[in-house]
Amino acid sequence: MTEVVRCRDVARTYGRGVEAVVAVHGITCALRPGDQVAITGPSGSGKTTLLHLLAGLDRPTAGTIGWPALDDRPRGRIGVIFQGPSLLAPLDAAENVALPLVIAGRPDGEARREALRALNTVGVAALAAKLPQQLSGGQAQRVAVARVLAGSPSLIIADEPTGQLDSALALHVVELLTDVAGRLGAALVVATHDPLVAELLPLRWEMRDGALAC
Amino acid sequence: MLEAEELYRFYRSGEEETRALRGISLKVAPGEVVAISGPSGSGKSTLLSCVAGLDDPDGGIVRIAGQRISHRPEADKARLRARLVGVLFQSGNLIEHLTLAQNVELAQRVGGRRDPAHRAELLDRLGLSARAGAWPSRLSGGEAARAGLAVALANRPSLLVADEPTGELDRRSEGPVLDLIRDQARSHTAVVIASHSPAVRRMADRVVQLRDGRVA
Amino acid sequence: MLTLIWLRGLLTRRTGRLAAAAAGVAMAVALPAALGMFLASAKATMTARSVQRVAVDWQVEMQPGAATPGRLPGVSRRVDFAAVGGFEARQAGQTLTTGAGQALGLPADYTTTFPGELRLLTGTLAGPLLAQQTAANLHATPGSTVILHRPGLPDAQVRVTGIVELPEADSLFQKVGAPATAQPQAPPDNVLLLPAADWHHLFDTSPPDKVRTQFHVRLDHALPPDPAAAYTKVTGAARNLEAGLAGTGLVGDNLGAALGAAREDALYSQLLFLFLGVPGAVLAILLTATVTRSGAVRRSAEQALLRTRGASRTTFLRLALAETLAVGVTGALSGLAVAALTGWALYGSPGFGGAAGWAVAAAALGLLVACATVLPSALGSATVTAARRPVATGTRSPAWLRYGLDLWLVAAALVVFRLTSGNGYHLVLVPEGLPQISVDYWAFTGPALLWAGAGLLIWRLTRLLLGPGRPIVTRLARPLAAGLAGTVTATLARQRGPLSRTMTLAALAVAFAVSTAVFDATYRQQAQVDAELTNGADVTATQTTASERQLAAVPGVSRVEPLQHGFAYVGADLQDVYGIRPSTILSATHLQDTYFPGGTARQVVDRLARSPDALLVSQETVNDFQLHLGDMIRLRMQDGRTVPFHYAGIVTEFPTAPRDSFLVANASYLAASDTTYLIATDGTAPHLVADRLRARLGPGAKVSDVETTRRVVGSSLTAVDLTGLTAIELGYGLALAAAATGLLLILGFTERRRTFALARVLGARPRQLGAFIWTEVTLAGLGAAVLGGATGWALAQMLVTVLTGVFDPAPDHLAVPWPYLGAVTGLGLTALLAAGTVAVRAASRPPLTVLRDL
């Protein structure tokens, strides 16, 4: 099966000279469709940097990273959920969910139907017309999951999606994510510091000092 | 020390009335750490706002170090807060246009003090000496949480109130922050922490479980 | 110290926003300060013009038999007047006589001391001089002998050495000490000027009631530049002198009278120009407020934090004051610097001169603006809970919108406008013949209400456009945003509040630029028309025997139009009558439609062309004689003929005609003797052509040009050169329009950096982000241009109508300064493009950098 993402000896350094900070280094890994991974590790260990590299939001300073299943064009084809609020403030929930589809060039009406279906799937159809500022933290994250679902990506990346949630809610959101990933046959990467959350995922990678310790 | 008696707090939005607190009493002795836990919407944040003197309960009374802080003019409450209370939020504890050290100094000056020695000691204890001149937007999550604690402790408060202080931290960063809070309690500060983190519950002297605005 | 830490942080980390607020304050300061400089300079010009225009500052008339006054201020010369029964001259065996006149005795250096009093036309100033009219009556030339009929004494004769013109005859022969309400006395028709010794020789033995003595005084002209102050000083000195003379002499205060008129004009122009400038300053203030407000969310979070930490009200006040002062002082100082630079560029003097008071007031205004805009938001909410509540971005309409305040204001503006202009009621009354203006301030209410109403109405319209009007916007956005149009419009609709504020301010800035530009251009156009009306054409020649063809041959002349002039009796009233050539008159001089009530200039002239005996008369004559079109009128001409005419229309103004009643007829039918030539130039400066004509036609002809006339006619108000004001107001109009569109858009985009970054993470390409940005830019630009242009035009229309009295004659159309409007459009487009480009570039930054910084 074609790998969704493949890293070979990837490193990312911030700054230059004596001030340079090595965020991650020597990362070699690969994910296939259907893989579900929890990345754990202390803060500052490079989890977020690795996630950004995997999502194609950042470029490595050394090594290579590729997305064979995506013909190496990751932009817009990877579902991303951030630690903080990841919804666009001026758009309501349905418009937020429809946005990746509209950006990809789908007509408004079709995108909206898809969005409502996705909201329904994650159980927040009632929130379709709400603005992000009217949503609670848990609701916002569920809408973000719906947005990932609507985009039907083959790779989903979530950075501490449950940091600001109750444990019960956190588990629910991550269950939703694994469910969605399973439905889409996509690879899922979740960075978390919550062991209960990590246990929900079949694979677990640990980051330490910028390197994968597996 | 903190004494809160029979606190009630209601919110009204349109037709709907939310009863956030329904008769909660809480006493925390100097040096004691109390963790408040409960599902979201159980009234944790409202309770913290009331005991920190940020909000007035609709019924009941709050005393800190023997001084009533509830139901007083805002100016009096502000003075008491500056002298007696340190508050630590999950995020946004720092003024963005001031450096870390300036943030701590600002808190001291708001409380009417100049205590550079204490400031330096705080930063040192929290492992932030090297970052004293950094802008808040350049701090990592753990650093930001510790910096928030430094600001909260700037005036040697009698009561430290923390709302999910480690919510954005992993366990390894959480540990040092909690140790520092524990240390502070030993120097005769009463500590109230709202958190769903197991580590906080383990560290606390006492855990108060809230459900629907009442102690469960 | 606390304050210092806070301020230092703000200055290093919030530089852009503070600078933008300070720039807004600076604009609010610079405009009034620069206007003040303009007014001070205009007032100084008015004073200088008044002084310049007066030939003799004071005429001190001594009571008969009074002793010579001891000490007079400045430079004084004795002038003696004697009544003469008549003059007589014999030319080639023919005896020519005149009626009564005056003989004046002047000291030898009189003409050098008071150069404006007489102008030598021919001969030399060394001996007896005849006034031009008298010389014409007697057919006298230098060298002629003139006989004087002295009352109570035998005739005497003098040999004339020169012919002079007396430009200031009215004041020279005024009745000193006459009450202000008295009719001005006509100067004598015949005047002979004698060297003092000759006069004494001829008239010392005259009966005392036939002679009088005046002392002509030229004062020290180091006067205060403000006409009001100069007036007080001069009239005070005159009263002082009269008191000193203890009844033996009276002062004819020509300078005081001129300064008095200038004082009124100065007051009026101050009001007018301030009124034109105030909207600009208000806009700058609103701009500052919007800039200050744009950081509200973060500011509110900071305030909540400070309150949590126990900051007291005093602490807040101190921090707020520090920020306010930083913005206010920086803004005020830069504003003054900009004003000083403007003044330096326009007037060549870097200081504030007479406008120091203005500068101080403007700076105080700047601090006030800073206090009013920065202080409230910096002070924040009273309690922690209030401060922690999220900033309301509610879509609920403000109260004024629900109660339709904008519509009420516009309606009130129209009502006041009708009341003040509908029934011939004029803001400014120009009493006939007196270059003085009285002002009714009430009519300024109309335009003021319209400003306020239009501003709010624009706001309402933009809100409507982004609310119920969303489908329209979506359609507009389609070409720019393609598939994203719906999403883009949804974003814009949710940003309705700030976006409609931006559009409103931009539209008002455009309205300010347009209305000011049109008003200023119309004002200048009418000043030109007024001068042309007085002078008749670019250059006018009278009392010449030269033919039309000879005149046309002078270099620089493009057209020559003869205009006959005579007198005719209408009842007992002697009126001027003008004979025109209807086929050519319109191409030689500018006739406005407003001169001919009941038709256009072309129609009325055509009427004359069709019927040879047609006659145009004044409104007053129509009323007096109950005339109807086609009525026959018999005119008794000055030479005794009686000529029948048919009444063909009303004329209110005509080139070279007096302000009161006069008549216009066909030249071929009128057959009057005097011909005035209206001369159009081919683009050569009229005064040059006039000089050439004078050289060609000799001293007998009178030649005047429009440039000189413009400086002389009308009140000193119209004499003020508006170039400075126009430059100031139009410059600020440009700056405001650019700032309102560019700055506010950029601020809006800054607030949405997070949105753009997130959209990038979701896969949006820079081009797609461009769709968001360019749609908004286009919408703001179009809204500002359309709504602002319409408002500006309406305001200009109203201003011109309400201020009709300033324009004399009233304009028949607005002058539109296309080059300036083009510049406004160009700069507006540049600002929009710059804002869009900056925003697109910012949005194209790697999204992670943006999200990390937020």
mmCIF file of N, CA and C in Angstrom, chain A residues 14 24 29 80 83-84 211:
data_model
loop_
_atom_site.group_PDB
_atom_site.id
_atom_site.type_symbol
_atom_site.label_atom_id
_atom_site.label_comp_id
_atom_site.label_asym_id
_atom_site.label_seq_id
_atom_site.Cartn_x
_atom_site.Cartn_y
_atom_site.Cartn_z
ATOM 1 N N TYR A 14 15.531 25.997 14.331
ATOM 2 C CA TYR A 14 15.106 27.394 14.332
ATOM 3 C C TYR A 14 16.294 28.287 14.640
ATOM 4 N N VAL A 24 13.535 19.324 16.086
ATOM 5 C CA VAL A 24 13.487 17.872 15.875
ATOM 6 C C VAL A 24 14.685 17.477 15.022
ATOM 7 N N CYS A 29 10.293 8.010 9.671
ATOM 8 C CA CYS A 29 9.056 7.299 9.976
ATOM 9 C C CYS A 29 8.175 7.270 8.748
ATOM 10 N N VAL A 80 -6.361 19.107 9.540
ATOM 11 C CA VAL A 80 -5.560 19.585 10.672
ATOM 12 C C VAL A 80 -6.475 20.102 11.785
ATOM 13 N N GLN A 83 -4.444 22.922 18.628
ATOM 14 C CA GLN A 83 -4.617 22.923 20.068
ATOM 15 C C GLN A 83 -5.669 23.971 20.468
ATOM 16 N N GLY A 84 -5.504 25.168 19.958
ATOM 17 C CA GLY A 84 -6.440 26.244 20.320
ATOM 18 C C GLY A 84 -7.641 26.225 19.385
ATOM 19 N N ALA A 211 13.637 13.796 19.208
ATOM 20 C CA ALA A 211 13.796 12.572 18.429
ATOM 21 C C ALA A 211 12.706 11.573 18.798
#
